[in-house]
Coordinates of C-alpha atoms in Angstrom, one line a residue:
Chain A
A121 CA 0.0 0.0 0.0
Q122 CA 1.1 3.5 -0.6
S123 CA 2.0 6.0 2.1
V124 CA 3.4 9.5 2.4
T125 CA 5.6 11.0 5.1
Q126 CA 6.0 14.7 5.4
L127 CA 8.9 15.7 7.6
G128 CA 8.2 18.7 9.8
S129 CA 4.6 19.7 10.6
H130 CA 5.7 23.4 10.7
V131 CA 8.3 25.2 8.7
S132 CA 9.2 28.9 9.2
V133 CA 11.2 31.0 6.7
S134 CA 11.9 34.6 6.2
E135 CA 10.5 36.4 3.2
G136 CA 12.9 35.9 0.3
A137 CA 14.5 32.8 1.8
L138 CA 14.4 29.3 0.2
V139 CA 11.4 27.2 0.9
L140 CA 12.0 23.4 1.2
L141 CA 9.2 21.1 2.2
R142 CA 10.1 17.4 2.5
C143 CA 8.0 14.5 1.2
N144 CA 8.9 10.8 1.1
Y145 CA 6.7 8.2 -0.3
S146 CA 6.2 4.4 -0.3
S147 CA 4.8 2.7 -3.3
S148 CA 5.1 -0.8 -4.7
V149 CA 4.6 0.4 -8.3
P150 CA 5.6 3.6 -10.1
P151 CA 3.8 6.4 -8.3
Y152 CA 2.0 9.5 -9.3
L153 CA 3.0 12.3 -6.9
F154 CA 1.3 15.6 -6.1
W155 CA 1.7 18.7 -4.0
Y156 CA -1.4 20.6 -2.9
V157 CA -1.8 23.9 -1.1
Q158 CA -4.6 24.8 1.3
Y159 CA -5.4 28.3 2.6
P160 CA -7.4 28.6 5.8
N161 CA -11.0 27.2 5.6
Q162 CA -10.6 26.4 1.9
G163 CA -10.3 23.3 -0.2
L164 CA -7.0 22.1 -1.6
Q165 CA -5.5 23.4 -4.8
L166 CA -3.1 21.5 -7.0
L167 CA 0.4 23.1 -7.0
L168 CA 2.1 20.5 -9.3
K169 CA 2.2 16.8 -10.1
Y170 CA 4.5 14.2 -11.4
T171 CA 3.2 11.3 -13.5
T172 CA 5.8 10.3 -16.0
G173 CA 8.7 11.9 -18.0
A174 CA 10.8 14.8 -16.7
T175 CA 11.5 14.3 -13.0
L176 CA 11.7 18.1 -12.2
V177 CA 8.3 19.5 -12.4
K178 CA 7.3 23.1 -12.2
G179 CA 4.0 24.3 -10.7
I180 CA 2.1 27.4 -10.0
N181 CA 3.4 30.3 -7.9
G182 CA 7.0 29.5 -8.6
F183 CA 7.1 26.2 -6.8
E184 CA 8.8 23.1 -8.2
A185 CA 9.5 19.6 -7.1
E186 CA 11.9 16.8 -8.1
F187 CA 11.0 13.1 -8.2
K188 CA 14.0 11.1 -7.0
K189 CA 13.2 7.4 -7.3
S190 CA 16.4 6.3 -5.6
E191 CA 15.5 8.4 -2.5
T192 CA 11.7 7.8 -2.8
S193 CA 11.4 11.6 -2.4
F194 CA 9.4 14.4 -3.9
H195 CA 10.5 17.5 -2.1
L196 CA 8.9 20.9 -2.8
T197 CA 11.0 24.0 -3.2
K198 CA 10.7 27.6 -4.0
P199 CA 13.8 29.9 -4.4
S200 CA 12.3 32.9 -2.7
A201 CA 9.4 32.9 -0.2
H202 CA 6.6 35.4 -0.4
M203 CA 4.3 36.3 2.4
S204 CA 1.4 35.0 0.3
D205 CA 3.0 31.5 0.4
A206 CA 1.9 31.0 4.0
A207 CA -0.4 28.1 4.0
E208 CA -0.6 24.4 4.6
Y209 CA 1.0 22.1 2.0
F210 CA 0.1 18.4 1.4
C211 CA 2.1 15.8 -0.5
A212 CA 0.0 13.0 -2.0
V213 CA 0.7 9.7 -3.8
S214 CA -1.3 7.3 -5.9
E215 CA -0.3 4.2 -7.8
A216 CA 0.0 4.5 -11.5
G217 CA -3.0 2.9 -13.1
N218 CA -5.0 2.7 -9.9
T219 CA -7.6 5.4 -10.0
D220 CA -9.2 4.4 -6.7
K221 CA -7.1 6.1 -4.1
L222 CA -5.1 9.2 -3.5
I223 CA -3.2 9.1 -0.2
F224 CA -2.2 12.3 1.6
G225 CA 0.6 13.2 4.0
T226 CA -0.2 14.9 7.3
G227 CA 0.7 18.3 5.9
T228 CA 3.3 21.0 6.6
R229 CA 2.3 24.4 7.7
L230 CA 4.5 27.1 6.2
Q231 CA 5.0 30.4 8.0
V232 CA 6.7 33.3 6.3
F233 CA 8.1 36.1 8.4
P234 CA 8.8 39.6 7.1
Chain B
S37 CA -14.6 22.7 -17.1
Q38 CA -15.3 20.6 -14.1
T39 CA -16.5 22.2 -10.9
I40 CA -17.4 20.7 -7.6
H41 CA -19.9 22.1 -5.2
Q42 CA -20.1 21.3 -1.5
W43 CA -22.4 22.6 1.1
P44 CA -22.9 23.9 3.7
A45 CA -19.7 25.8 4.3
T46 CA -20.1 25.7 8.1
L47 CA -22.3 23.7 10.4
V48 CA -22.8 23.5 14.1
Q49 CA -24.8 20.5 15.3
P50 CA -25.6 19.1 18.7
V51 CA -24.4 15.7 19.8
G52 CA -26.9 13.0 18.7
S53 CA -28.4 15.0 15.8
P54 CA -28.3 13.7 12.2
L55 CA -26.0 15.0 9.5
S56 CA -26.2 15.4 5.8
L57 CA -23.5 16.9 3.7
E58 CA -23.9 17.1 0.0
C59 CA -21.4 17.3 -2.9
T60 CA -22.2 17.7 -6.6
V61 CA -20.0 17.7 -9.6
E62 CA -20.5 19.5 -12.9
G63 CA -18.8 19.1 -16.2
T64 CA -18.0 15.4 -16.1
S65 CA -19.8 12.1 -16.1
N66 CA -19.2 8.9 -14.0
P67 CA -16.6 10.6 -11.8
N68 CA -14.8 8.8 -8.9
L69 CA -15.9 10.7 -5.8
Y70 CA -14.3 10.9 -2.4
W71 CA -15.0 12.2 1.1
Y72 CA -12.0 13.2 3.2
R73 CA -11.9 14.4 6.8
Q74 CA -9.3 16.8 8.0
A75 CA -8.4 17.0 11.6
A76 CA -5.7 19.3 13.0
G77 CA -2.3 17.7 12.7
R78 CA -3.6 14.6 11.1
G79 CA -3.8 15.5 7.4
L80 CA -6.5 14.2 5.2
Q81 CA -8.2 10.9 6.1
L82 CA -10.0 9.1 3.3
L83 CA -13.4 8.2 4.6
F84 CA -15.4 6.9 1.6
Y85 CA -15.0 6.7 -2.1
S86 CA -17.4 5.8 -4.9
V87 CA -16.7 4.7 -8.5
G88 CA -20.4 4.8 -9.5
I89 CA -24.0 5.1 -8.5
G90 CA -24.8 3.0 -5.5
Q91 CA -21.1 1.9 -5.1
I92 CA -19.6 2.9 -1.8
S93 CA -16.3 1.8 -0.3
S94 CA -15.5 2.6 3.3
E95 CA -12.0 3.2 4.4
V96 CA -12.4 3.3 8.2
P97 CA -15.0 2.1 10.6
Q98 CA -16.9 5.1 12.0
N99 CA -20.1 6.8 12.8
L100 CA -20.6 8.0 9.3
S101 CA -22.1 6.7 6.0
A102 CA -22.1 7.7 2.4
S103 CA -24.4 7.4 -0.5
R104 CA -24.4 8.1 -4.2
P105 CA -27.9 8.4 -5.4
Q106 CA -27.0 10.0 -8.7
D107 CA -23.9 10.0 -11.0
R108 CA -22.7 13.4 -9.9
Q109 CA -24.0 13.5 -6.3
F110 CA -22.2 12.2 -3.2
I111 CA -23.7 12.5 0.3
L112 CA -22.1 12.1 3.7
S113 CA -24.5 11.2 6.5
S114 CA -24.8 10.3 10.1
K115 CA -27.8 9.2 12.1
K116 CA -26.3 10.5 15.4
L117 CA -23.3 12.8 15.6
L118 CA -20.6 12.3 18.1
L119 CA -18.2 15.0 19.4
S120 CA -15.4 13.2 17.6
D121 CA -17.1 13.8 14.3
S122 CA -16.1 17.4 14.4
G123 CA -13.7 18.4 11.6
F124 CA -13.3 19.8 8.2
Y125 CA -14.9 17.6 5.5
L126 CA -13.8 17.7 1.9
C127 CA -15.4 16.2 -1.1
A128 CA -13.2 15.5 -4.1
W129 CA -13.4 14.3 -7.7
I130 CA -10.4 12.5 -9.1
G131 CA -9.7 12.8 -12.8
D132 CA -6.9 11.9 -15.1
Y133 CA -3.7 10.6 -13.4
T134 CA -5.6 10.7 -10.1
E135 CA -5.4 14.5 -9.9
A136 CA -7.9 15.5 -7.3
F137 CA -10.3 18.5 -7.5
F138 CA -11.7 19.6 -4.2
G139 CA -14.8 21.4 -3.0
Q140 CA -14.5 24.3 -0.6
G141 CA -15.1 22.1 2.4
T142 CA -17.5 22.0 5.3
R143 CA -16.5 23.0 8.8
L144 CA -18.5 20.8 11.2
T145 CA -18.6 21.5 14.9
V146 CA -20.4 19.1 17.1
V147 CA -21.4 20.6 20.4

Protein backbone atom coordinates (compact mmCIF):
# COMPACT_ATOMS: atom_id res chain seq x y z
CA ALA A 1 0.00 0.00 0.00
CA GLN A 2 1.08 3.54 -0.63
CA SER A 3 2.02 5.95 2.12
CA VAL A 4 3.41 9.45 2.41
CA THR A 5 5.61 11.00 5.07
CA GLN A 6 6.04 14.73 5.38
CA LEU A 7 8.91 15.65 7.65
CA GLY A 8 8.17 18.69 9.76
CA SER A 9 4.62 19.70 10.57
CA HIS A 10 5.71 23.36 10.72
CA VAL A 11 8.32 25.20 8.69
CA SER A 12 9.19 28.86 9.17
CA VAL A 13 11.19 30.96 6.73
CA SER A 14 11.91 34.62 6.20
CA GLU A 15 10.51 36.41 3.21
CA GLY A 16 12.94 35.94 0.32
CA ALA A 17 14.48 32.79 1.76
CA LEU A 18 14.45 29.34 0.20
CA VAL A 19 11.44 27.17 0.89
CA LEU A 20 12.01 23.42 1.24
CA LEU A 21 9.18 21.11 2.22
CA ARG A 22 10.05 17.45 2.46
CA CYS A 23 8.03 14.49 1.23
CA ASN A 24 8.94 10.82 1.11
CA TYR A 25 6.66 8.17 -0.28
CA SER A 26 6.24 4.44 -0.29
CA SER A 27 4.75 2.67 -3.27
CA SER A 28 5.11 -0.80 -4.72
CA VAL A 29 4.62 0.43 -8.28
CA PRO A 30 5.56 3.62 -10.13
CA PRO A 31 3.80 6.42 -8.31
CA TYR A 32 1.96 9.52 -9.33
CA LEU A 33 2.99 12.31 -6.93
CA PHE A 34 1.28 15.58 -6.09
CA TRP A 35 1.66 18.69 -4.00
CA TYR A 36 -1.42 20.58 -2.90
CA VAL A 37 -1.78 23.88 -1.06
CA GLN A 38 -4.55 24.79 1.34
CA TYR A 39 -5.40 28.27 2.55
CA PRO A 40 -7.45 28.65 5.75
CA ASN A 41 -10.95 27.20 5.57
CA GLN A 42 -10.64 26.37 1.90
CA GLY A 43 -10.32 23.25 -0.16
CA LEU A 44 -7.03 22.05 -1.60
CA GLN A 45 -5.53 23.43 -4.78
CA LEU A 46 -3.07 21.53 -6.95
CA LEU A 47 0.42 23.06 -7.03
CA LEU A 48 2.12 20.51 -9.26
CA LYS A 49 2.21 16.84 -10.15
CA TYR A 50 4.55 14.16 -11.41
CA THR A 51 3.16 11.35 -13.52
CA THR A 52 5.82 10.32 -16.05
CA GLY A 53 8.67 11.92 -17.97
CA ALA A 54 10.78 14.79 -16.66
CA THR A 55 11.54 14.33 -12.98
CA LEU A 56 11.74 18.06 -12.24
CA VAL A 57 8.25 19.48 -12.41
CA LYS A 58 7.26 23.12 -12.18
CA GLY A 59 4.01 24.29 -10.73
CA ILE A 60 2.11 27.43 -9.97
CA ASN A 61 3.38 30.34 -7.88
CA GLY A 62 7.04 29.54 -8.58
CA PHE A 63 7.09 26.16 -6.85
CA GLU A 64 8.85 23.12 -8.21
CA ALA A 65 9.53 19.56 -7.07
CA GLU A 66 11.88 16.81 -8.13
CA PHE A 67 11.01 13.13 -8.23
CA LYS A 68 13.95 11.10 -6.99
CA LYS A 69 13.20 7.42 -7.30
CA SER A 70 16.41 6.30 -5.56
CA GLU A 71 15.50 8.39 -2.52
CA THR A 72 11.72 7.84 -2.80
CA SER A 73 11.36 11.58 -2.37
CA PHE A 74 9.38 14.41 -3.91
CA HIS A 75 10.50 17.53 -2.06
CA LEU A 76 8.86 20.87 -2.80
CA THR A 77 11.01 23.98 -3.23
CA LYS A 78 10.72 27.65 -4.04
CA PRO A 79 13.78 29.87 -4.35
CA SER A 80 12.31 32.93 -2.67
CA ALA A 81 9.39 32.88 -0.25
CA HIS A 82 6.61 35.43 -0.37
CA MET A 83 4.26 36.34 2.44
CA SER A 84 1.42 34.98 0.33
CA ASP A 85 2.99 31.50 0.42
CA ALA A 86 1.94 31.04 4.04
CA ALA A 87 -0.43 28.09 3.96
CA GLU A 88 -0.58 24.35 4.57
CA TYR A 89 1.00 22.07 2.02
CA PHE A 90 0.13 18.44 1.41
CA CYS A 91 2.05 15.81 -0.47
CA ALA A 92 0.04 12.97 -1.98
CA VAL A 93 0.71 9.70 -3.80
CA SER A 94 -1.29 7.32 -5.91
CA GLU A 95 -0.27 4.21 -7.76
CA ALA A 96 0.03 4.48 -11.52
CA GLY A 97 -2.99 2.89 -13.13
CA ASN A 98 -5.00 2.69 -9.92
CA THR A 99 -7.64 5.38 -10.01
CA ASP A 100 -9.20 4.45 -6.73
CA LYS A 101 -7.11 6.14 -4.09
CA LEU A 102 -5.08 9.23 -3.47
CA ILE A 103 -3.19 9.10 -0.15
CA PHE A 104 -2.15 12.31 1.57
CA GLY A 105 0.57 13.15 4.03
CA THR A 106 -0.18 14.90 7.31
CA GLY A 107 0.70 18.30 5.93
CA THR A 108 3.28 20.98 6.59
CA ARG A 109 2.29 24.44 7.72
CA LEU A 110 4.52 27.08 6.18
CA GLN A 111 4.97 30.39 7.98
CA VAL A 112 6.69 33.29 6.26
CA PHE A 113 8.11 36.10 8.37
CA PRO A 114 8.83 39.60 7.06
CA SER B 1 -14.60 22.72 -17.14
CA GLN B 2 -15.29 20.58 -14.11
CA THR B 3 -16.51 22.15 -10.90
CA ILE B 4 -17.37 20.65 -7.57
CA HIS B 5 -19.89 22.12 -5.17
CA GLN B 6 -20.05 21.32 -1.50
CA TRP B 7 -22.42 22.64 1.14
CA PRO B 8 -22.95 23.92 3.68
CA ALA B 9 -19.69 25.76 4.34
CA THR B 10 -20.10 25.68 8.10
CA LEU B 11 -22.35 23.68 10.38
CA VAL B 12 -22.83 23.51 14.12
CA GLN B 13 -24.80 20.52 15.30
CA PRO B 14 -25.60 19.09 18.74
CA VAL B 15 -24.42 15.66 19.78
CA GLY B 16 -26.91 13.01 18.74
CA SER B 17 -28.37 14.99 15.84
CA PRO B 18 -28.31 13.73 12.23
CA LEU B 19 -25.98 14.97 9.52
CA SER B 20 -26.23 15.35 5.78
CA LEU B 21 -23.48 16.93 3.69
CA GLU B 22 -23.92 17.14 -0.04
CA CYS B 23 -21.44 17.27 -2.86
CA THR B 24 -22.21 17.66 -6.56
CA VAL B 25 -19.95 17.70 -9.59
CA GLU B 26 -20.49 19.48 -12.89
CA GLY B 27 -18.78 19.07 -16.22
CA THR B 28 -17.96 15.37 -16.09
CA SER B 29 -19.76 12.06 -16.10
CA ASN B 30 -19.19 8.94 -14.03
CA PRO B 31 -16.60 10.59 -11.78
CA ASN B 32 -14.79 8.84 -8.95
CA LEU B 33 -15.90 10.74 -5.84
CA TYR B 34 -14.32 10.89 -2.39
CA TRP B 35 -15.01 12.15 1.11
CA TYR B 36 -12.04 13.18 3.24
CA ARG B 37 -11.95 14.43 6.78
CA GLN B 38 -9.27 16.78 7.96
CA ALA B 39 -8.43 17.01 11.64
CA ALA B 40 -5.73 19.28 13.03
CA GLY B 41 -2.30 17.68 12.73
CA ARG B 42 -3.62 14.55 11.07
CA GLY B 43 -3.77 15.51 7.44
CA LEU B 44 -6.53 14.22 5.22
CA GLN B 45 -8.15 10.94 6.13
CA LEU B 46 -9.99 9.14 3.34
CA LEU B 47 -13.45 8.21 4.60
CA PHE B 48 -15.36 6.93 1.58
CA TYR B 49 -15.00 6.67 -2.14
CA SER B 50 -17.40 5.81 -4.92
CA VAL B 51 -16.73 4.71 -8.48
CA GLY B 52 -20.39 4.76 -9.54
CA ILE B 53 -24.03 5.07 -8.53
CA GLY B 54 -24.77 2.98 -5.48
CA GLN B 55 -21.14 1.88 -5.13
CA ILE B 56 -19.56 2.94 -1.85
CA SER B 57 -16.28 1.82 -0.32
CA SER B 58 -15.53 2.65 3.29
CA GLU B 59 -11.97 3.16 4.40
CA VAL B 60 -12.37 3.31 8.17
CA PRO B 61 -15.05 2.12 10.59
CA GLN B 62 -16.89 5.07 11.99
CA ASN B 63 -20.13 6.77 12.79
CA LEU B 64 -20.61 8.03 9.25
CA SER B 65 -22.06 6.65 6.04
CA ALA B 66 -22.07 7.74 2.42
CA SER B 67 -24.45 7.37 -0.48
CA ARG B 68 -24.35 8.05 -4.19
CA PRO B 69 -27.92 8.38 -5.40
CA GLN B 70 -26.99 10.01 -8.72
CA ASP B 71 -23.95 9.96 -10.97
CA ARG B 72 -22.69 13.36 -9.89
CA GLN B 73 -24.00 13.49 -6.32
CA PHE B 74 -22.24 12.20 -3.23
CA ILE B 75 -23.73 12.50 0.25
CA LEU B 76 -22.11 12.07 3.65
CA SER B 77 -24.49 11.23 6.51
CA SER B 78 -24.78 10.30 10.12
CA LYS B 79 -27.79 9.24 12.15
CA LYS B 80 -26.33 10.47 15.44
CA LEU B 81 -23.35 12.76 15.60
CA LEU B 82 -20.56 12.33 18.13
CA LEU B 83 -18.20 15.00 19.41
CA SER B 84 -15.38 13.19 17.61
CA ASP B 85 -17.12 13.80 14.27
CA SER B 86 -16.08 17.44 14.39
CA GLY B 87 -13.69 18.41 11.64
CA PHE B 88 -13.29 19.81 8.17
CA TYR B 89 -14.90 17.62 5.53
CA LEU B 90 -13.80 17.74 1.93
CA CYS B 91 -15.40 16.24 -1.13
CA ALA B 92 -13.17 15.51 -4.09
CA TRP B 93 -13.42 14.33 -7.65
CA ILE B 94 -10.43 12.52 -9.08
CA GLY B 95 -9.73 12.78 -12.76
CA ASP B 96 -6.91 11.88 -15.10
CA TYR B 97 -3.71 10.63 -13.44
CA THR B 98 -5.58 10.70 -10.13
CA GLU B 99 -5.39 14.49 -9.93
CA ALA B 100 -7.92 15.54 -7.31
CA PHE B 101 -10.29 18.50 -7.49
CA PHE B 102 -11.69 19.60 -4.17
CA GLY B 103 -14.78 21.37 -2.98
CA GLN B 104 -14.47 24.28 -0.60
CA GLY B 105 -15.08 22.09 2.43
CA THR B 106 -17.53 22.00 5.33
CA ARG B 107 -16.45 22.95 8.82
CA LEU B 108 -18.52 20.76 11.16
CA THR B 109 -18.58 21.50 14.86
CA VAL B 110 -20.43 19.08 17.09
CA VAL B 111 -21.37 20.61 20.44
